[in-house]
mmCIF file of C-alpha atoms and ligand atoms in Angstrom:
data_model
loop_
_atom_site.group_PDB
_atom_site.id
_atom_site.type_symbol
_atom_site.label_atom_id
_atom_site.label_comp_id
_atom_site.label_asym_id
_atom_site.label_seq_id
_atom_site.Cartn_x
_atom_site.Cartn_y
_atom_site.Cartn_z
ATOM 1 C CA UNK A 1 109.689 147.163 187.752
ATOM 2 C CA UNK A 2 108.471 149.941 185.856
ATOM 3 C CA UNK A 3 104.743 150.236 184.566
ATOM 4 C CA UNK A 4 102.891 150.729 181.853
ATOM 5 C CA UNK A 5 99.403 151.417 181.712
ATOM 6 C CA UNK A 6 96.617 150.230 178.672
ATOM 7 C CA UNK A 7 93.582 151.732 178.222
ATOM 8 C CA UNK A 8 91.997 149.793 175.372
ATOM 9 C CA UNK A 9 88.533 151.071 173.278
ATOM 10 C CA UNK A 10 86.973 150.140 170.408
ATOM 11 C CA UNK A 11 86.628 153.021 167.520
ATOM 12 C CA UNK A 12 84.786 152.747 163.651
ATOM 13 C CA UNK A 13 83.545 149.473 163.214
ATOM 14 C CA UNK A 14 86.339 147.136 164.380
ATOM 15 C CA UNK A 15 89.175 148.759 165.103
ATOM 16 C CA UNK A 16 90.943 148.771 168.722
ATOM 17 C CA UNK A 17 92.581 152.205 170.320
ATOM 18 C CA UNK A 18 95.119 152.138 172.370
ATOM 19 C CA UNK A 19 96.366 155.036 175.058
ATOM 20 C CA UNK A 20 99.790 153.781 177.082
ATOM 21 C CA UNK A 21 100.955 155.818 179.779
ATOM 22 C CA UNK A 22 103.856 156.129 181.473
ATOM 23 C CA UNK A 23 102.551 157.450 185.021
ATOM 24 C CA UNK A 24 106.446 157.995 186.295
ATOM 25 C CA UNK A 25 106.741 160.171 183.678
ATOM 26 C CA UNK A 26 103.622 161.667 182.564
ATOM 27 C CA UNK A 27 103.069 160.238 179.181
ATOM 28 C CA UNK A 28 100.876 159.313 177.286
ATOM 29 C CA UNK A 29 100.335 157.846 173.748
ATOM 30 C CA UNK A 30 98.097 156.996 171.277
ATOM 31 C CA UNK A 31 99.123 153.626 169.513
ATOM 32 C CA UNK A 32 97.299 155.012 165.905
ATOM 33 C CA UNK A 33 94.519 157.512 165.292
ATOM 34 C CA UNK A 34 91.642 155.694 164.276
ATOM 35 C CA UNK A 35 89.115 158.014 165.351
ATOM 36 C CA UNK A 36 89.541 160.874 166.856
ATOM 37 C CA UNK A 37 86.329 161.596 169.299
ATOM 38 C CA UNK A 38 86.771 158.079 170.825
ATOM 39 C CA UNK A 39 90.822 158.835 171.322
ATOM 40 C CA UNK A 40 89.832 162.140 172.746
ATOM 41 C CA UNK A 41 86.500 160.680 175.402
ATOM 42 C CA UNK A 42 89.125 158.111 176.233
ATOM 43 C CA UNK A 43 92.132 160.698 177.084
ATOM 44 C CA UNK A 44 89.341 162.550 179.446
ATOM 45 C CA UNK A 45 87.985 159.296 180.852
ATOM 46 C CA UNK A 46 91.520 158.227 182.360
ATOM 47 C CA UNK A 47 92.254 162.450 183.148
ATOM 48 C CA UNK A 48 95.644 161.899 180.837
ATOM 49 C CA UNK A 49 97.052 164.523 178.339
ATOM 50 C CA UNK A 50 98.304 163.311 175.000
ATOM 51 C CA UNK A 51 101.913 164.064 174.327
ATOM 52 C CA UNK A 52 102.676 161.176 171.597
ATOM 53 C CA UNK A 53 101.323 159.128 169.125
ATOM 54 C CA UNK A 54 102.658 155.977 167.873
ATOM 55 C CA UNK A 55 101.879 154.647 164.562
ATOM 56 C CA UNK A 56 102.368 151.330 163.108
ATOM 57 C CA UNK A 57 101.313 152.003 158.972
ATOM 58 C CA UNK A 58 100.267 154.445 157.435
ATOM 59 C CA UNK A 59 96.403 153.335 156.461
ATOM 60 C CA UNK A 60 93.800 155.773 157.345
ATOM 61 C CA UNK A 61 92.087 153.558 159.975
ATOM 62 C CA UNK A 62 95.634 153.654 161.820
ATOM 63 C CA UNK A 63 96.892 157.504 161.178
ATOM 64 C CA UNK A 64 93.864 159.539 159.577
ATOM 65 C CA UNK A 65 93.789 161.256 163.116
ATOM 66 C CA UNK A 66 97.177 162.148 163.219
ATOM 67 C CA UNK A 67 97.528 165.617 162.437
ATOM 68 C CA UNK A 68 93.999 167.195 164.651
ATOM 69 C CA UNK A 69 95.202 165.840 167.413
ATOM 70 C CA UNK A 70 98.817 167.178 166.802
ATOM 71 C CA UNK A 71 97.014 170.234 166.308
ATOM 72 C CA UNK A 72 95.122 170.002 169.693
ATOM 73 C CA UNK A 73 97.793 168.232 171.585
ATOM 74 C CA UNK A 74 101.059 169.361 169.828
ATOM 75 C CA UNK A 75 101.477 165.394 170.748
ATOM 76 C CA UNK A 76 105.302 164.201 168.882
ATOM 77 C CA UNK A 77 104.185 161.787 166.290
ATOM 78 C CA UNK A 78 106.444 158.701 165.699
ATOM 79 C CA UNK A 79 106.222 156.487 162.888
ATOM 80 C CA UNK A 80 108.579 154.597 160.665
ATOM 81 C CA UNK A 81 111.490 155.875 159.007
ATOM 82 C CA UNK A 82 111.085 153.857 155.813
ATOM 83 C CA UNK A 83 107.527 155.060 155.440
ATOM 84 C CA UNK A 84 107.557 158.411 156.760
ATOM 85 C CA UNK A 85 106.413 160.360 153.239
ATOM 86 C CA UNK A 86 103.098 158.704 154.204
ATOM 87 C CA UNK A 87 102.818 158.966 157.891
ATOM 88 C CA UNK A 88 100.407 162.668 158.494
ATOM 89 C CA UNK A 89 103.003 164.800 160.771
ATOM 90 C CA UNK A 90 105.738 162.447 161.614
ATOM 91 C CA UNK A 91 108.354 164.212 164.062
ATOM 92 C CA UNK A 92 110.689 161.062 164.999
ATOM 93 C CA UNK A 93 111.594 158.125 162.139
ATOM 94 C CA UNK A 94 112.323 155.116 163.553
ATOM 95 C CA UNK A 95 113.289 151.709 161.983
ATOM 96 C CA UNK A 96 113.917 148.090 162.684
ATOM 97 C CA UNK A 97 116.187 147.140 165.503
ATOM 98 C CA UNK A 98 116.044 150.819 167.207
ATOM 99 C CA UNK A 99 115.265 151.513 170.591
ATOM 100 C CA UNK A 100 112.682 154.562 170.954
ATOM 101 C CA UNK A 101 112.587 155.413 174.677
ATOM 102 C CA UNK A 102 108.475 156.197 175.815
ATOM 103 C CA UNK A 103 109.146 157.992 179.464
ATOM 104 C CA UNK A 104 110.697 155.321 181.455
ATOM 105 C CA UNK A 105 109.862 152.276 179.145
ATOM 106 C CA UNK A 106 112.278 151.146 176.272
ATOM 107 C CA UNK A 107 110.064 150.102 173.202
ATOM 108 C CA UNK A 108 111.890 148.024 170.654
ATOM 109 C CA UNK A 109 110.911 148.867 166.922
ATOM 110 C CA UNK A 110 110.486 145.658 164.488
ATOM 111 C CA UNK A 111 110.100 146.147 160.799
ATOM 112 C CA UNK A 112 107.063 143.811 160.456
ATOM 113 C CA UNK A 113 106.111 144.692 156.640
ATOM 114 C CA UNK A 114 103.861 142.617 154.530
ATOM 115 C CA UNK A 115 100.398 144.067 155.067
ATOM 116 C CA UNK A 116 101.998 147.731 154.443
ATOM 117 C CA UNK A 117 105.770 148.290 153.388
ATOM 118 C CA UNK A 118 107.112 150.001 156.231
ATOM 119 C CA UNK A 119 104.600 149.087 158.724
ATOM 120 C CA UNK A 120 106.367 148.488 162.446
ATOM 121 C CA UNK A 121 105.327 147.232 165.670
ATOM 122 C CA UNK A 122 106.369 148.731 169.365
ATOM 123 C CA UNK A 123 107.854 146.172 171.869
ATOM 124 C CA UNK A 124 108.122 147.036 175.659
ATOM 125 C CA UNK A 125 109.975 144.342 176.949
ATOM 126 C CA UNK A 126 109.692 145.414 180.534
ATOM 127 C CA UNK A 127 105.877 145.442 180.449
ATOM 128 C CA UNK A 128 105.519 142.142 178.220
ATOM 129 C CA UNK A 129 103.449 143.960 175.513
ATOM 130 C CA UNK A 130 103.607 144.351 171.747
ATOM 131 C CA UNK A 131 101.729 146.684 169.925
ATOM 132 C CA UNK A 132 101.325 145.463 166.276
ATOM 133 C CA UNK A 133 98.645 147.228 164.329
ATOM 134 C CA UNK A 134 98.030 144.926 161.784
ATOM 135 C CA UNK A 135 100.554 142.648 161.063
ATOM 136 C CA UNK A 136 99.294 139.453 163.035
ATOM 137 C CA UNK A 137 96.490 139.517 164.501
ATOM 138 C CA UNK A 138 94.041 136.908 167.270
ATOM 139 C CA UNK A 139 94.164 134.021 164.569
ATOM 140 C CA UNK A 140 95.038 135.817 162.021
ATOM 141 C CA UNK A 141 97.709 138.619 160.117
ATOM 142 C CA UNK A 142 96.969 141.521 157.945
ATOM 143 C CA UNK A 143 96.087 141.181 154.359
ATOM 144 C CA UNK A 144 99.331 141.334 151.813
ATOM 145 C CA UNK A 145 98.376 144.916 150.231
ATOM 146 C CA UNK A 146 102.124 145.753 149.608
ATOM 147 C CA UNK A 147 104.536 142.886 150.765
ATOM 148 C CA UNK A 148 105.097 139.859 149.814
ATOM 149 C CA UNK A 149 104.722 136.006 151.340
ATOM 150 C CA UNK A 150 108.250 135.885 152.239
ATOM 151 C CA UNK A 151 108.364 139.169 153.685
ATOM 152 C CA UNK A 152 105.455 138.886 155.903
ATOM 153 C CA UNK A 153 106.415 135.433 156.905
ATOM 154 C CA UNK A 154 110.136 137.405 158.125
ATOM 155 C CA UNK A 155 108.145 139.808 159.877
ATOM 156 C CA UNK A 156 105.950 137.192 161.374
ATOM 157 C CA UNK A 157 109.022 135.149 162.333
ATOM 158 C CA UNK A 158 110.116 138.093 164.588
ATOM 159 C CA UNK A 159 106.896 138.513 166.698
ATOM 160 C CA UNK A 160 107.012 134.315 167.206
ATOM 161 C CA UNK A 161 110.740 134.730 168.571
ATOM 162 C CA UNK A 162 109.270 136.796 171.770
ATOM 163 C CA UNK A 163 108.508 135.381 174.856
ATOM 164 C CA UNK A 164 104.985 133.174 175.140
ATOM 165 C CA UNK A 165 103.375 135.497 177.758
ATOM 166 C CA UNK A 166 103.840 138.717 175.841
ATOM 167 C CA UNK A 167 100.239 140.463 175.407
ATOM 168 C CA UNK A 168 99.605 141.289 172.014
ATOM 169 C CA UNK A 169 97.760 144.548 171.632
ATOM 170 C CA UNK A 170 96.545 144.200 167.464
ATOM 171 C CA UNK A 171 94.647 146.742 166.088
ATOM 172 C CA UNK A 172 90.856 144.884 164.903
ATOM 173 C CA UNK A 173 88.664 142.814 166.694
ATOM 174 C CA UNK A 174 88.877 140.200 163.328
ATOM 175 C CA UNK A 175 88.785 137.339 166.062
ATOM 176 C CA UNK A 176 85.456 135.680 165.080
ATOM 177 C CA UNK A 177 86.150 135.445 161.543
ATOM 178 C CA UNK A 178 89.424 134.400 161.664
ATOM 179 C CA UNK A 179 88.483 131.575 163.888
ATOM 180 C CA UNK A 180 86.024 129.994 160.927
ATOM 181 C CA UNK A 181 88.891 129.794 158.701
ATOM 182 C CA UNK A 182 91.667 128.503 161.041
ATOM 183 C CA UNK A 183 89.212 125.530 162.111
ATOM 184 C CA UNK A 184 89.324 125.241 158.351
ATOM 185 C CA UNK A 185 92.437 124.936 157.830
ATOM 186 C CA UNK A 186 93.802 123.341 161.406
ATOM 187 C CA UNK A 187 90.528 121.461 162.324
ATOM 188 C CA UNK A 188 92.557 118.743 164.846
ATOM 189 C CA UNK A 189 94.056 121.432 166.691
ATOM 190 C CA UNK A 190 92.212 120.717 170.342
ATOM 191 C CA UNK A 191 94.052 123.783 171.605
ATOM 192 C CA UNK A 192 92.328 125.799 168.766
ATOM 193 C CA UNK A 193 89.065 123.999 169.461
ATOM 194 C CA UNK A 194 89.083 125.273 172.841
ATOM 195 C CA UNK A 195 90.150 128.690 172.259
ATOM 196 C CA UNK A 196 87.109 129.296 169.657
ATOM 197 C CA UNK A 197 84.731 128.196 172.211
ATOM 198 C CA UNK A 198 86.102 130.837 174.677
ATOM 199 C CA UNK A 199 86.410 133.403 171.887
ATOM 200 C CA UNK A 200 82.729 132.788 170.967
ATOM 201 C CA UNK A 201 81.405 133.215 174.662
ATOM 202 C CA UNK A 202 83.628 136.384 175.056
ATOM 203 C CA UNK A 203 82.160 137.925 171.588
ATOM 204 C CA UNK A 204 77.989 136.807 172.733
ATOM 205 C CA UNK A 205 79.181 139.035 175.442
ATOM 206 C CA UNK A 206 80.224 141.723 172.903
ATOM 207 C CA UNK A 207 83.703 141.623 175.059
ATOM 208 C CA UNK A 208 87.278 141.292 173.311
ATOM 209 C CA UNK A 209 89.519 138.573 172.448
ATOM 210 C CA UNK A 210 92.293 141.311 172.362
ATOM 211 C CA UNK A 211 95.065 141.259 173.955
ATOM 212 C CA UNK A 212 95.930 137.738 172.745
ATOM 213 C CA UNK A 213 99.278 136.555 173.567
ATOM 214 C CA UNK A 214 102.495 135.382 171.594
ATOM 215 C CA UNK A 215 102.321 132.016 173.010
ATOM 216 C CA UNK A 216 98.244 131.305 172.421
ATOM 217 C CA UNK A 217 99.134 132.588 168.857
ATOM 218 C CA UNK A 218 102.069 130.158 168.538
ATOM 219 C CA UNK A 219 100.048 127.495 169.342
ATOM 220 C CA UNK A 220 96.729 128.490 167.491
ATOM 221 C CA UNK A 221 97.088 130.585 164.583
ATOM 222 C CA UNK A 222 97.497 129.145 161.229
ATOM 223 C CA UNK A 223 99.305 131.791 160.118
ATOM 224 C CA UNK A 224 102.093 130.925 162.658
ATOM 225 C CA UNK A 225 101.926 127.529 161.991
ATOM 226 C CA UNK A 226 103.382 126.171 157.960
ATOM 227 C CA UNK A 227 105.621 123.974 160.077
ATOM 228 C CA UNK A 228 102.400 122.007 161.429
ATOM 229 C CA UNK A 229 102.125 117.895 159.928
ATOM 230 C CA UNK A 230 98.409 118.720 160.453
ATOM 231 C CA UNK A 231 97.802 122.016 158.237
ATOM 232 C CA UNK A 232 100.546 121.267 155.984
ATOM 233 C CA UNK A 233 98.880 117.995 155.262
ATOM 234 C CA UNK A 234 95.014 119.320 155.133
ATOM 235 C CA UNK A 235 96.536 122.132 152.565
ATOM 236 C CA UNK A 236 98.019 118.618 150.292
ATOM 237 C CA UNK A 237 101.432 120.661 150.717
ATOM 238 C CA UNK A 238 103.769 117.701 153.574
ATOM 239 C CA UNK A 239 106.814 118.576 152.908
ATOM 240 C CA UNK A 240 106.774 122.136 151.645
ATOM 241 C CA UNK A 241 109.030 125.412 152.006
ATOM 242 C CA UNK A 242 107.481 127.024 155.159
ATOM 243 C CA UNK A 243 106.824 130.243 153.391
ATOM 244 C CA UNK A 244 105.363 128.251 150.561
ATOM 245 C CA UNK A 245 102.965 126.963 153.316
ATOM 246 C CA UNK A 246 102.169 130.279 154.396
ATOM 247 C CA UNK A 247 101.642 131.615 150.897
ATOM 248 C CA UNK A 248 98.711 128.713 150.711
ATOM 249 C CA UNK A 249 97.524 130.047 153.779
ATOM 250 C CA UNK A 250 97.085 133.654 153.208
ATOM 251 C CA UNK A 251 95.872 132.993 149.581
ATOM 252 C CA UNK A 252 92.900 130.708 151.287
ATOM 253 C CA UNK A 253 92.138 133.307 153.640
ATOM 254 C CA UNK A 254 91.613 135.541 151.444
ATOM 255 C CA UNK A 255 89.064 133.637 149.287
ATOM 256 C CA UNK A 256 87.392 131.831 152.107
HETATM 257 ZN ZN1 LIG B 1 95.908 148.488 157.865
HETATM 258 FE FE1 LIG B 2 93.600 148.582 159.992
#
């Protein structure tokens, strides 16, 4: 069994960094550049040298450190092949269904657009972790800037289809907020009841709900749920296409 280390830190307001690093083979990588500084006092905390960055989109909270610490580092910068006019320094395009090989671990690439066209997310199916910037996140998935229902809902589908105990590594601590509109939406979900009460002990601690996991997610996020009798009834919508459902969903979210 090979490893894979995390060393998780918050940067800006309420975004999550992310070094992994292969210790077999030396590497290490930053999943997104959201700030610099903190990627840098993180890199010399844990005594590792940067030789890759991983990016998931192309927003500035998730690559606007891309190219000073390619300058720094000369770090290879991978990022998606269907986006790569917008991704700062991009050496190696990969796309959906590819295999990019991080040291010893195989990461899968998904295509998991709907927040961002072209945005992807990094499975290593040997360490059980997905890294998924901000396509779903802890009770929640990324705002539709350039995709649509449907396609987020396909990208969605492809992160529920991997195994319950996979850590999800997202890329904002959102948790609190989403949790106020899922009990909204899902408000006889006892799982969900129970997971808000941890989630608002772990956040009076000013700790993280990140990593979630695929199966808590399955189980409590709405946005993974139009096939629930309970949310499909509270949104007056029994009955309906599932990514109607999840249409209603993301359009409530978004006002609430
Ligand atoms: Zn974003
Ligand atoms: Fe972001």
């Amino acid at each position: 069994m090979t490893q894979l280390e995390v060393h998780q830190f918050p940067c800006l307001s309420d975004n999550y960094g992310f070094l992994i690093h292969d210790p077999i083979k030396e590497v290490t990588a930053a999943i997104d550049t959201p700030e610099v500084p903190a990627i840098n006092r993180a890199l010399e905390e844990k005594g590792w040298r940067l030789t890759h960055i991983l990016n998931t989109h192309h927003h500035p909270d998730h690559a606007g450190g891309n190219l000073e610490l390619k300058e720094q580092w000369q770090c290879t910068i991978v990022g998606a092949r269907d986006d790569a006019q917008r991704i700062p320094g991009i050496d190696i395009k990969v796309a959906d269904g590819e295999i990019y090989q991080f040291g010893n671990q195989a990461a899968r690439v998904f295509d998991v657009s709907g927040h961002t066209l072209g945005h992807i997310a990094y499975y290593f199916p040997d360490a059980s972790k997905l890294f998924c910037g901000d396509a779903l996140f802890a009770l929640g998935c990324g705002r539709l800037f350039e995709g649509s229902p449907a396609q987020m809902w396909q990208s969605l589908q492809k992160l529920i289809a991997l195994p319950d105990d996979t850590s999800v590594y997202c890329g904002h601590e959102y948790t609190q907020a989403n949790a106020a509109f899922a009990l909204s939406v899902e408000p006889q979900n006892s799982e969900l009841q129970q997971r808000v009460k941890a989630i608002d002990a772990l956040r009076a601690d000013n700790l993280p709900t990140v990593p979630t996991t695929i199966g808590m997610e399955k189980a409590t996020n709405p946005f993974l749920r139009p096939m629930s009798p309970d949310l499909q009834s509270n949104l007056h919508m029994t009955g309906a296409d599932l990514v109607e459902v999840f249409a209603e969903t993301r359009h409530r979210k978004d006002n609430f």
